[in-house]
Amino acid sequence: MSKSTKTLKDSAALRWMVLILISGLMFSTYWFQDFFSPLRDLMETDLGINSEEFGRIIGLTTIANMFGMIIIGGIILDKWGIRLAGLAFGGLAALGGIITALASMGYFGEDKSSILAGLIIGRIFFGSGLEVVCVVVTRTIVKWFKGYELALAMAINMGFGRLGSALAIAISLDIAGVKVSPAVVFAASLIGLSLIMFVIYLFFDIKLDKQEKAIREEEQKKKQSTSMAGGIGKKAEVGDEDFRFSDLVKLATNKSFIYIALLCVAFYSAVFPFIQYAPDLLVNKFGFSYVLPESATVVAFGSEAIGSAIVFVVIFIFALSVTLIPNSLKDRSAKRLSLIIILGIFAIAVFLVRDTLGEWLVNGPKTASLIPLGTIIFTPIFGSYVDRKGKAASLMILGSLLLIFAHLSLSVFHSPILAYFGLLSLGIAFSLVPAAMWPSVAKIVAENRLGTAYASMFTVQNWGLGAFFWGIGALLYKVNSEVVNAIADAREKFQAQGLSGGEVADRIKELQMQGQLPYYDYTWPILMLVACGVISIFLAYKLKQADSEQGYGLELPSGHKPS
């Protein structure tokens, strides 16, 4: 490649630096999406917000997207580009974070109704920006990595998002202490920091656009010179057309796109809502605890939260090393040796902290973080596999099977051992399907319409998420009416004694551990997610059939086209 045709994205170092900058948005927005998960019990005892109201807060996060906000964002992305869309919708998510934080601190009123209203409004603003931010980041990765390591880059970016989720679930309760508001303020601050990283990225984006424009102009001049020399008056090639609503019609009539979009709805409806309730499920059904023994805490710089965060970052680095280091080596024996060394070092580290790890595995929030933690480890591996071997549709079928096993393990059975396998299976499924799904969309849809395509998928996905976020909370409330009333009575009694929200939370938890207050029964709310897994298998199978007819090459490695 000559110097005149080289751009910034031809540099591997710059590509991966860009990935880190834009992945900050994924990290922070996924954190903010899931950080309420370990706080469900504390929100009830500190703020009086029951399971139905908790589900309402989380469910209404998707309301704007259910009615077309992501489509609007996708159109803006396709018409005006990554820069404007990223700043506008990233800013909207940040505004939602600020409103949510102020509400949790009682800025709009200290009574329950004012706090609940403020939390809902803040989450609606956040949700209005959240999904479009994800579309912007995904579209940016395609811009910089198409023709290179696209599936791996998407997988690593998804890993950053899952790292945010894992950390939010694992340490938000540590940050909160006895009140909800510190965890909310911290989560909102992360979105602001990620916006600063995105602004830094914009300088590289502007430079790349200038380089690509210069290359296009040079190519057009050459074509015009060739046409004039041949005596043929050809019209210069035009750029991409503006968005047209007929593009949506084309997507809606493409059966491969329909199947993959519906698969997105069914699969994520069985995962994201579950994550919000997983810590509380483990505590209530399997006897796990919310409180981590002092002997099992990891302290760094005087903070348990920072210590726990370092543990997860180390695991994330290990996951990236398993994928990136062997892939960077050409010799097969060197690949194997490097993998053995990495796994050996990790095994030694696990052995050294086995006692602490054992305590973590009976703690609700820490154990629930196995779900996104599994994706941190496996998504880059599966992304690399899809790049090299293909089999995307087949992997989606396998992931859906694992999803069914996971939810059956956690709903029908009462074995903690089986629960661990269920969580691990869910983490693997949560890695398999996204690693195969999102690169597949880039094969089905033309690049200049990917913003609209991803936005359409996220829109229909939000209908499922909204229904199941709220639905699980409402069903949990309905089948546990006696538990809800008992906890509410105990809370009123302790408040009348002048106890603070944090003290009330501690007293209620003590009564539950002593058997004087009942726990929630999660069997029916989680069992209904099994149906989503069955539907996911059917849709993944139909997608594989459609691909064999339409020839997009979903089963082929990256860069290969069907004959």
Coordinates of C-alpha atoms in Angstrom, one line a residue:
M1 CA 0.0 0.0 0.0
S2 CA 1.5 3.4 -1.0
K3 CA 1.9 6.3 1.4
S4 CA -0.8 8.2 -0.5
T5 CA -3.4 5.6 0.2
K6 CA -2.6 4.8 3.8
T7 CA -4.8 6.1 6.6
L8 CA -4.8 6.1 10.4
K9 CA -6.8 2.9 10.5
D10 CA -4.1 1.0 8.6
S11 CA -2.0 1.4 11.8
A12 CA -2.8 -1.5 14.2
A13 CA -1.6 0.6 17.2
L14 CA -3.9 3.5 16.3
R15 CA -6.8 1.1 15.7
W16 CA -6.5 -0.4 19.1
M17 CA -6.0 2.9 20.8
V18 CA -9.2 4.2 19.2
L19 CA -11.0 1.0 20.5
I20 CA -9.9 1.8 24.1
L21 CA -11.1 5.4 23.8
I22 CA -14.5 4.6 22.5
S23 CA -15.0 1.6 24.7
G24 CA -15.0 4.0 27.7
L25 CA -18.6 4.8 26.7
M26 CA -19.5 1.1 26.7
F27 CA -17.9 0.6 30.1
S28 CA -19.6 3.5 31.8
T29 CA -23.1 3.0 30.3
Y30 CA -23.1 -0.7 31.0
W31 CA -22.0 0.1 34.6
F32 CA -24.9 2.6 34.9
Q33 CA -27.4 0.1 33.4
D34 CA -26.5 -2.6 35.9
F35 CA -25.3 -0.9 39.1
F36 CA -28.8 -1.0 40.7
S37 CA -28.7 -4.8 40.5
P38 CA -27.0 -5.5 43.9
L39 CA -28.9 -2.5 45.5
R40 CA -32.4 -3.9 45.1
D41 CA -32.6 -5.0 48.7
L42 CA -31.0 -1.8 50.0
M43 CA -33.4 0.3 47.9
E44 CA -36.3 -1.4 49.6
T45 CA -35.0 -1.0 53.1
D46 CA -33.3 2.5 52.6
L47 CA -35.8 4.2 50.2
G48 CA -38.9 1.9 50.6
I49 CA -38.8 1.0 46.9
N50 CA -40.4 -2.5 46.5
S51 CA -39.7 -5.1 43.8
E52 CA -42.5 -3.8 41.5
E53 CA -41.2 -0.2 41.8
F54 CA -37.7 -1.4 41.2
G55 CA -38.8 -3.2 38.1
R56 CA -40.6 0.0 37.0
I57 CA -37.5 2.1 37.4
I58 CA -35.4 -0.4 35.3
G59 CA -38.2 -1.1 32.8
L60 CA -38.9 2.5 32.0
T61 CA -35.3 3.0 31.2
T62 CA -36.2 1.6 27.7
I63 CA -39.4 3.6 27.2
A64 CA -38.0 6.2 24.7
N65 CA -36.3 3.5 22.7
M66 CA -39.5 1.5 22.5
F67 CA -41.1 4.4 20.7
G68 CA -38.3 5.1 18.1
M69 CA -35.5 7.0 19.8
I70 CA -32.9 4.5 18.6
I71 CA -34.3 4.8 15.0
I72 CA -34.0 8.6 15.2
G73 CA -30.5 8.1 16.6
G74 CA -29.6 5.7 13.8
I75 CA -30.9 8.2 11.2
I76 CA -28.8 11.0 12.8
L77 CA -25.8 8.7 12.8
D78 CA -26.2 7.8 9.1
K79 CA -26.9 11.4 8.1
W80 CA -24.6 13.5 10.3
G81 CA -22.0 11.0 11.4
I82 CA -20.3 9.5 14.5
R83 CA -19.2 12.8 16.0
L84 CA -22.5 14.6 16.4
A85 CA -24.4 11.5 17.3
G86 CA -21.9 10.4 19.9
L87 CA -21.8 13.8 21.6
A88 CA -25.6 14.3 21.5
F89 CA -26.6 11.0 22.8
G90 CA -23.6 10.5 25.1
G91 CA -24.6 13.9 26.6
L92 CA -28.2 12.7 27.0
A93 CA -27.0 9.6 28.9
A94 CA -24.9 11.8 31.1
L95 CA -27.8 14.1 31.9
G96 CA -29.9 11.1 32.9
G97 CA -27.1 10.1 35.2
I98 CA -27.0 13.5 36.9
I99 CA -30.8 13.6 37.4
T100 CA -30.7 10.0 38.9
A101 CA -27.9 11.0 41.2
L102 CA -29.7 14.1 42.4
A103 CA -32.9 12.2 43.0
S104 CA -31.1 9.6 45.1
M105 CA -29.7 12.3 47.3
G106 CA -33.2 13.7 47.9
Y107 CA -32.6 16.9 45.8
F108 CA -36.2 16.8 44.4
G109 CA -37.8 15.8 47.7
E110 CA -37.0 13.3 50.4
D111 CA -40.4 11.5 50.4
K112 CA -40.6 8.2 48.5
S113 CA -42.8 9.4 45.7
S114 CA -40.4 12.3 44.8
I115 CA -37.4 10.0 44.9
L116 CA -39.1 7.4 42.8
A117 CA -40.2 10.0 40.2
G118 CA -36.7 11.4 40.0
L119 CA -35.1 8.0 39.6
I120 CA -37.5 7.1 36.8
I121 CA -37.0 10.4 34.9
G122 CA -33.3 10.1 35.2
R123 CA -33.3 6.6 33.9
I124 CA -35.6 7.6 31.0
F125 CA -33.1 10.3 30.0
F126 CA -30.2 7.8 30.4
G127 CA -32.0 5.1 28.4
S128 CA -32.7 7.6 25.6
G129 CA -29.0 8.0 25.1
L130 CA -27.8 4.5 26.1
E131 CA -28.8 2.4 23.1
V132 CA -27.8 5.1 20.5
V133 CA -24.4 5.3 22.2
C134 CA -24.0 1.6 21.7
V135 CA -25.0 1.9 18.1
V136 CA -22.4 4.8 17.7
V137 CA -19.7 2.7 19.2
T138 CA -20.5 -0.3 17.1
R139 CA -20.6 1.7 14.0
T140 CA -17.3 3.3 14.9
I141 CA -15.7 -0.1 15.3
V142 CA -16.9 -1.1 11.8
K143 CA -15.4 2.1 10.4
W144 CA -12.0 1.4 11.9
F145 CA -11.8 -2.4 11.8
K146 CA -13.7 -3.6 8.7
G147 CA -11.3 -5.7 6.7
Y148 CA -9.1 -6.2 9.7
E149 CA -10.0 -7.8 13.1
L150 CA -13.7 -6.8 13.1
A151 CA -15.2 -9.7 15.1
L152 CA -12.3 -9.6 17.7
A153 CA -12.6 -5.8 18.1
M154 CA -16.3 -6.0 18.6
A155 CA -15.8 -8.8 21.1
I156 CA -13.2 -6.8 23.1
N157 CA -15.4 -3.8 23.0
M158 CA -18.2 -5.9 24.3
G159 CA -15.8 -7.2 27.0
F160 CA -15.3 -3.6 28.2
G161 CA -19.0 -3.3 28.5
R162 CA -19.3 -6.5 30.4
L163 CA -16.4 -5.4 32.6
G164 CA -18.5 -2.4 33.5
S165 CA -21.4 -4.7 34.3
A166 CA -19.3 -7.1 36.4
L167 CA -17.8 -4.3 38.4
A168 CA -21.1 -2.6 38.9
I169 CA -22.7 -5.8 40.2
A170 CA -19.7 -6.7 42.4
I171 CA -18.8 -3.5 44.1
S172 CA -21.7 -1.0 43.9
L173 CA -22.9 -2.3 47.3
D174 CA -19.3 -1.6 48.7
I175 CA -19.5 1.9 47.3
A176 CA -23.0 2.5 48.6
G177 CA -22.4 1.3 52.2
V178 CA -25.6 1.9 54.1
K179 CA -27.2 4.4 51.6
V180 CA -28.0 4.1 47.9
S181 CA -26.9 7.6 46.8
P182 CA -23.0 7.2 46.8
A183 CA -23.3 4.4 44.3
V184 CA -25.5 6.4 42.0
V185 CA -23.2 9.5 42.1
F186 CA -20.2 7.3 41.3
A187 CA -22.0 5.6 38.4
A188 CA -23.0 9.0 37.0
S189 CA -19.5 10.3 37.2
L190 CA -18.2 7.4 35.1
I191 CA -20.3 8.5 32.2
G192 CA -18.9 12.0 32.4
L193 CA -15.3 10.7 32.3
S194 CA -16.1 8.5 29.3
L195 CA -17.4 11.5 27.4
I196 CA -14.1 13.1 27.8
M197 CA -12.4 10.0 26.3
F198 CA -14.8 10.2 23.3
V199 CA -13.9 13.9 22.8
I200 CA -10.2 12.8 22.6
Y201 CA -11.2 10.2 20.0
L202 CA -12.9 12.8 17.8
F203 CA -9.5 14.3 16.8
F204 CA -8.5 11.0 15.3
D205 CA -11.9 10.6 13.6
I206 CA -11.6 14.1 12.0
K207 CA -8.1 13.2 10.7
L208 CA -9.3 9.9 9.3
D209 CA -12.2 11.5 7.4
K210 CA -9.8 14.0 5.8
Q211 CA -7.5 11.3 4.7
E212 CA -10.3 9.2 3.2
K213 CA -11.8 12.2 1.5
A214 CA -8.4 13.0 -0.1
I215 CA -8.1 9.4 -1.3
R216 CA -11.5 9.5 -2.9
E217 CA -10.8 12.8 -4.6
E218 CA -7.6 11.5 -6.0
E219 CA -9.3 8.3 -7.3
Q220 CA -12.0 10.4 -8.9
K221 CA -9.4 12.5 -10.7
K222 CA -7.7 9.4 -12.0
K223 CA -11.1 8.0 -13.3
Q224 CA -11.9 11.3 -15.0
S225 CA -8.5 11.4 -16.6
T226 CA -8.9 7.8 -17.9
S227 CA -12.4 8.6 -19.2
M228 CA -11.2 11.7 -21.0
A229 CA -8.3 9.9 -22.5
G230 CA -10.7 7.2 -23.8
G231 CA -13.1 9.7 -25.1
I232 CA -15.9 8.5 -22.8
G233 CA -17.7 11.2 -20.8
K234 CA -18.5 9.3 -17.6
K235 CA -20.1 10.9 -14.6
A236 CA -18.1 11.0 -11.5
E237 CA -19.1 8.5 -8.8
V238 CA -21.4 9.9 -6.2
G239 CA -21.2 9.4 -2.5
D240 CA -23.6 7.6 -0.3
E241 CA -27.2 8.5 -0.6
D242 CA -29.1 10.2 2.2
F243 CA -31.3 8.1 4.5
R244 CA -34.6 7.1 3.0
F245 CA -37.5 5.4 4.9
S246 CA -37.4 2.8 2.1
D247 CA -34.3 1.5 3.8
L248 CA -36.4 0.5 6.7
V249 CA -38.7 -1.4 4.4
K250 CA -35.8 -3.2 2.8
L251 CA -34.6 -4.3 6.3
A252 CA -38.1 -5.4 7.3
T253 CA -38.4 -7.5 4.2
N254 CA -35.0 -9.2 4.5
K255 CA -35.7 -12.5 6.3
S256 CA -32.1 -12.9 7.5
F257 CA -32.3 -9.5 9.1
I258 CA -35.7 -10.3 10.6
Y259 CA -34.5 -13.5 12.2
I260 CA -31.4 -12.0 13.7
A261 CA -33.3 -9.0 15.0
L262 CA -35.9 -11.2 16.7
L263 CA -33.2 -13.4 18.0
C264 CA -31.7 -10.3 19.6
V265 CA -35.0 -9.6 21.3
A266 CA -35.5 -13.1 22.6
F267 CA -32.0 -13.7 23.8
Y268 CA -31.3 -10.4 25.5
S269 CA -34.8 -10.5 27.2
A270 CA -33.6 -13.6 28.9
V271 CA -30.3 -12.1 30.1
F272 CA -30.4 -8.4 30.9
P273 CA -33.5 -8.5 33.1
F274 CA -32.2 -11.5 34.9
I275 CA -28.9 -9.7 35.7
Q276 CA -30.9 -7.0 37.6
Y277 CA -32.3 -9.6 40.0
A278 CA -29.5 -12.2 40.1
P279 CA -27.8 -11.0 43.4
D280 CA -31.2 -11.0 45.2
L281 CA -32.1 -14.3 43.7
L282 CA -28.9 -16.0 45.1
V283 CA -29.5 -14.5 48.5
N284 CA -33.2 -15.4 48.7
K285 CA -33.2 -18.8 47.0
F286 CA -29.8 -20.3 47.6
G287 CA -28.8 -18.8 51.0
F288 CA -26.0 -16.5 49.8
S289 CA -25.2 -13.3 51.7
Y290 CA -25.0 -9.6 50.9
V291 CA -22.3 -9.0 53.5
L292 CA -18.7 -10.1 52.7
P293 CA -16.7 -11.2 55.7
E294 CA -13.8 -8.9 56.6
S295 CA -11.3 -11.7 56.1
A296 CA -12.4 -11.9 52.4
T297 CA -12.2 -8.2 51.5
V298 CA -9.5 -7.1 49.1
V299 CA -8.4 -3.6 50.2
A300 CA -6.3 -1.3 48.0
F301 CA -5.5 2.4 48.8
G302 CA -7.7 2.0 51.8
S303 CA -10.8 1.0 49.8
E304 CA -12.6 -2.3 49.4
A305 CA -14.2 -1.1 46.2
I306 CA -10.8 -0.3 44.6
G307 CA -9.4 -3.6 45.8
S308 CA -12.3 -5.5 44.2
A309 CA -12.0 -3.5 41.0
I310 CA -8.4 -4.4 40.7
V311 CA -9.3 -8.1 40.9
F312 CA -11.7 -7.7 38.0
V313 CA -9.3 -5.7 35.9
V314 CA -6.6 -8.3 36.4
I315 CA -9.1 -11.0 35.2
F316 CA -10.0 -8.8 32.2
I317 CA -6.3 -8.4 31.3
F318 CA -5.9 -12.2 31.6
A319 CA -8.9 -12.7 29.2
L320 CA -7.4 -10.4 26.6
S321 CA -4.0 -12.1 27.0
V322 CA -5.5 -15.5 26.3
T323 CA -6.8 -14.2 22.9
L324 CA -4.3 -11.5 21.8
I325 CA -0.9 -12.9 22.7
P326 CA -1.3 -16.4 21.0
N327 CA -2.9 -14.8 18.0
S328 CA 0.0 -12.4 17.6
L329 CA 2.5 -15.3 17.2
K330 CA 2.9 -17.0 13.9
D331 CA 4.5 -20.3 15.0
R332 CA 2.0 -22.9 16.2
S333 CA 4.2 -24.2 19.0
A334 CA 4.8 -20.7 20.2
K335 CA 1.1 -20.1 20.3
R336 CA 0.6 -23.2 22.5
L337 CA 3.4 -22.4 24.8
S338 CA 2.2 -18.9 25.4
L339 CA -1.3 -20.1 26.1
I340 CA 0.1 -22.7 28.6
I341 CA 2.2 -20.0 30.4
I342 CA -0.8 -17.6 30.6
L343 CA -3.1 -20.3 32.0
G344 CA -0.5 -21.5 34.4
I345 CA 0.1 -18.0 35.8
F346 CA -3.6 -17.5 36.3
A347 CA -4.0 -21.0 37.9
I348 CA -1.2 -20.1 40.4
A349 CA -2.9 -16.8 41.2
V350 CA -6.3 -18.5 41.8
F351 CA -4.6 -21.0 44.1
L352 CA -2.9 -18.3 46.2
V353 CA -6.3 -16.5 46.8
R354 CA -8.4 -19.7 47.1
D355 CA -9.7 -18.9 50.6
T356 CA -10.8 -15.4 49.6
L357 CA -12.3 -16.7 46.4
G358 CA -14.3 -19.3 48.4
E359 CA -15.9 -16.5 50.5
W360 CA -16.6 -14.5 47.3
L361 CA -18.5 -17.5 45.9
V362 CA -21.1 -17.4 48.7
N363 CA -21.7 -13.7 48.3
G364 CA -24.7 -12.7 46.2
P365 CA -23.3 -9.7 44.3
K366 CA -19.9 -11.2 43.8
T367 CA -21.2 -14.5 42.5
A368 CA -23.8 -12.8 40.3
S369 CA -20.9 -10.9 38.6
L370 CA -19.9 -14.3 37.2
I371 CA -22.4 -13.6 34.4
P372 CA -20.6 -10.6 32.8
L373 CA -17.3 -12.0 34.1
G374 CA -17.8 -15.0 31.9
T375 CA -18.2 -12.8 28.9
I376 CA -15.0 -10.9 29.7
I377 CA -13.1 -14.2 29.5
F378 CA -15.0 -15.9 26.6
T379 CA -16.2 -13.1 24.3
P380 CA -12.8 -12.2 22.9
I381 CA -12.0 -16.0 22.4
F382 CA -15.3 -16.6 20.6
G383 CA -14.9 -13.3 18.6
S384 CA -11.5 -14.5 17.4
Y385 CA -12.9 -17.9 16.5
V386 CA -15.7 -16.3 14.4
D387 CA -13.0 -14.3 12.6
R388 CA -10.9 -17.4 11.8
K389 CA -13.5 -20.2 11.5
G390 CA -16.9 -18.6 11.0
K391 CA -19.9 -20.8 12.2
A392 CA -21.7 -17.7 13.5
A393 CA -25.3 -19.1 13.1
S394 CA -24.3 -22.4 14.6
L395 CA -22.7 -20.6 17.7
M396 CA -26.0 -18.7 18.2
I397 CA -27.9 -22.0 18.4
L398 CA -25.4 -23.4 20.9
G399 CA -25.6 -20.2 23.0
S400 CA -29.4 -20.5 23.1
L401 CA -29.2 -24.1 24.4
L402 CA -26.9 -22.9 27.2
L403 CA -29.4 -20.2 28.0
I404 CA -32.1 -22.8 28.6
F405 CA -29.9 -24.9 30.8
A406 CA -28.9 -21.8 32.9
H407 CA -32.4 -20.7 33.7
L408 CA -33.7 -24.2 34.4
S409 CA -30.8 -24.6 36.8
L410 CA -31.7 -21.4 38.6
S411 CA -35.5 -21.7 38.6
V412 CA -36.5 -25.4 38.9
F413 CA -33.7 -26.8 41.0
H414 CA -32.4 -25.7 44.5
S415 CA -28.8 -27.0 44.3
P416 CA -26.1 -24.3 44.8
I417 CA -23.7 -26.4 42.8
L418 CA -26.1 -26.4 39.9
A419 CA -26.6 -22.7 40.3
Y420 CA -22.9 -22.1 39.8
F421 CA -23.0 -24.1 36.6
G422 CA -26.1 -22.2 35.5
L423 CA -24.4 -18.8 36.1
L424 CA -21.3 -20.0 34.2
S425 CA -23.4 -21.3 31.3
L426 CA -25.2 -18.0 31.1
G427 CA -21.9 -16.2 31.0
I428 CA -20.7 -18.4 28.2
A429 CA -24.0 -18.0 26.3
F430 CA -23.8 -14.3 26.9
S431 CA -20.4 -14.4 25.1
L432 CA -21.2 -16.8 22.3
V433 CA -24.3 -15.1 20.9
P434 CA -23.1 -11.4 20.8
A435 CA -19.7 -12.5 19.4
A436 CA -21.4 -14.2 16.6
M437 CA -24.5 -11.9 16.2
W438 CA -23.0 -8.4 15.8
P439 CA -20.4 -9.2 13.1
S440 CA -23.1 -11.1 11.2
V441 CA -25.2 -8.0 10.9
A442 CA -22.3 -6.3 9.0
K443 CA -22.5 -9.2 6.5
I444 CA -26.2 -8.9 6.0
V445 CA -26.5 -5.1 5.8
A446 CA -24.6 -2.6 3.6
E447 CA -22.0 -0.6 5.6
N448 CA -23.6 2.8 4.8
R449 CA -26.9 1.6 6.4
L450 CA -25.5 -0.2 9.5
G451 CA -26.5 2.7 11.8
T452 CA -30.1 2.3 10.8
A453 CA -29.8 -1.5 11.0
Y454 CA -28.3 -1.6 14.5
A455 CA -30.8 1.0 15.6
S456 CA -33.7 -1.0 14.3
M457 CA -32.4 -4.1 16.2
F458 CA -31.9 -2.2 19.4
T459 CA -35.5 -0.7 19.1
V460 CA -37.2 -4.0 18.9
Q461 CA -34.9 -5.4 21.6
N462 CA -36.1 -2.7 24.0
W463 CA -39.7 -3.9 23.7
G464 CA -38.6 -7.2 25.1
L465 CA -36.3 -5.6 27.7
G466 CA -39.0 -3.2 28.9
A467 CA -41.5 -6.0 29.3
F468 CA -39.2 -8.4 31.1
F469 CA -37.5 -5.7 33.3
W470 CA -40.9 -4.7 34.7
G471 CA -42.5 -8.1 34.3
I472 CA -40.0 -9.9 36.6
G473 CA -40.4 -7.3 39.3
A474 CA -44.2 -7.3 39.0
L475 CA -44.5 -11.1 39.0
L476 CA -42.1 -11.3 42.0
Y477 CA -44.3 -8.8 43.8
K478 CA -47.5 -10.7 42.9
V479 CA -46.3 -14.2 44.0
N480 CA -44.6 -12.8 47.2
S481 CA -47.3 -10.5 48.5
E482 CA -46.9 -11.8 52.1
V483 CA -43.1 -11.1 51.9
V484 CA -43.7 -7.6 50.6
N485 CA -46.2 -6.8 53.4
A486 CA -44.0 -8.3 56.1
I487 CA -40.9 -6.3 55.1
A488 CA -43.0 -3.1 54.7
D489 CA -44.4 -3.6 58.3
A490 CA -40.9 -4.2 59.7
R491 CA -39.6 -1.1 57.9
E492 CA -42.3 1.1 59.3
K493 CA -41.7 -0.3 62.8
F494 CA -38.0 0.4 62.7
Q495 CA -38.4 3.9 61.2
A496 CA -40.9 4.8 64.0
Q497 CA -38.0 3.9 66.4
G498 CA -35.9 6.6 64.6
L499 CA -33.5 4.3 62.8
S500 CA -31.8 5.5 59.6
G501 CA -32.4 3.8 56.2
G502 CA -29.1 1.9 56.5
E503 CA -29.8 0.7 60.1
V504 CA -33.3 -0.4 58.9
A505 CA -31.7 -2.5 56.1
D506 CA -29.3 -4.1 58.6
R507 CA -32.1 -5.0 61.0
I508 CA -34.4 -6.5 58.3
K509 CA -31.5 -8.6 57.0
E510 CA -30.8 -9.9 60.5
L511 CA -34.5 -10.9 61.0
Q512 CA -34.4 -12.7 57.6
M513 CA -31.3 -14.6 58.6
Q514 CA -32.9 -15.6 61.9
G515 CA -36.0 -16.9 60.1
Q516 CA -38.3 -14.2 61.6
L517 CA -38.9 -12.5 58.2
P518 CA -39.4 -14.5 54.9
Y519 CA -37.3 -14.4 51.8
Y520 CA -38.5 -13.8 48.2
D521 CA -39.4 -16.8 46.0
Y522 CA -37.9 -16.3 42.5
T523 CA -39.0 -19.6 40.9
W524 CA -41.8 -18.4 38.6
P525 CA -40.1 -15.1 37.6
I526 CA -37.0 -16.9 36.4
L527 CA -38.8 -19.9 34.9
M528 CA -40.6 -17.7 32.4
L529 CA -37.2 -16.8 30.9
V530 CA -36.8 -20.4 29.8
A531 CA -39.3 -19.7 27.0
C532 CA -37.0 -17.0 25.7
G533 CA -34.3 -19.6 25.3
V534 CA -36.6 -21.9 23.3
I535 CA -37.6 -19.1 21.0
S536 CA -33.9 -18.1 20.6
I537 CA -33.0 -21.7 19.4
F538 CA -35.8 -21.6 16.8
L539 CA -34.8 -18.2 15.5
A540 CA -31.1 -19.1 15.3
Y541 CA -32.0 -22.2 13.3
K542 CA -34.2 -20.2 10.9
L543 CA -31.4 -17.7 10.5
K544 CA -29.0 -20.5 9.5
Q545 CA -31.6 -21.7 7.0
A546 CA -32.1 -18.2 5.5
D547 CA -28.4 -17.7 5.2
S548 CA -28.0 -20.9 3.2
E549 CA -30.6 -19.5 0.7
Q550 CA -29.5 -15.8 0.6
G551 CA -25.7 -16.5 0.7
Y552 CA -24.4 -13.9 3.2
G553 CA -21.7 -16.3 4.4
L554 CA -22.5 -16.2 8.1
E555 CA -20.9 -19.6 8.6
L556 CA -17.7 -18.4 6.8
P557 CA -14.6 -16.7 8.4
S558 CA -14.2 -12.9 8.2
G559 CA -13.2 -11.7 4.8
H560 CA -14.5 -14.8 3.0
K561 CA -17.4 -14.6 0.6
P562 CA -19.7 -17.5 -0.5
S563 CA -19.0 -18.9 -3.9

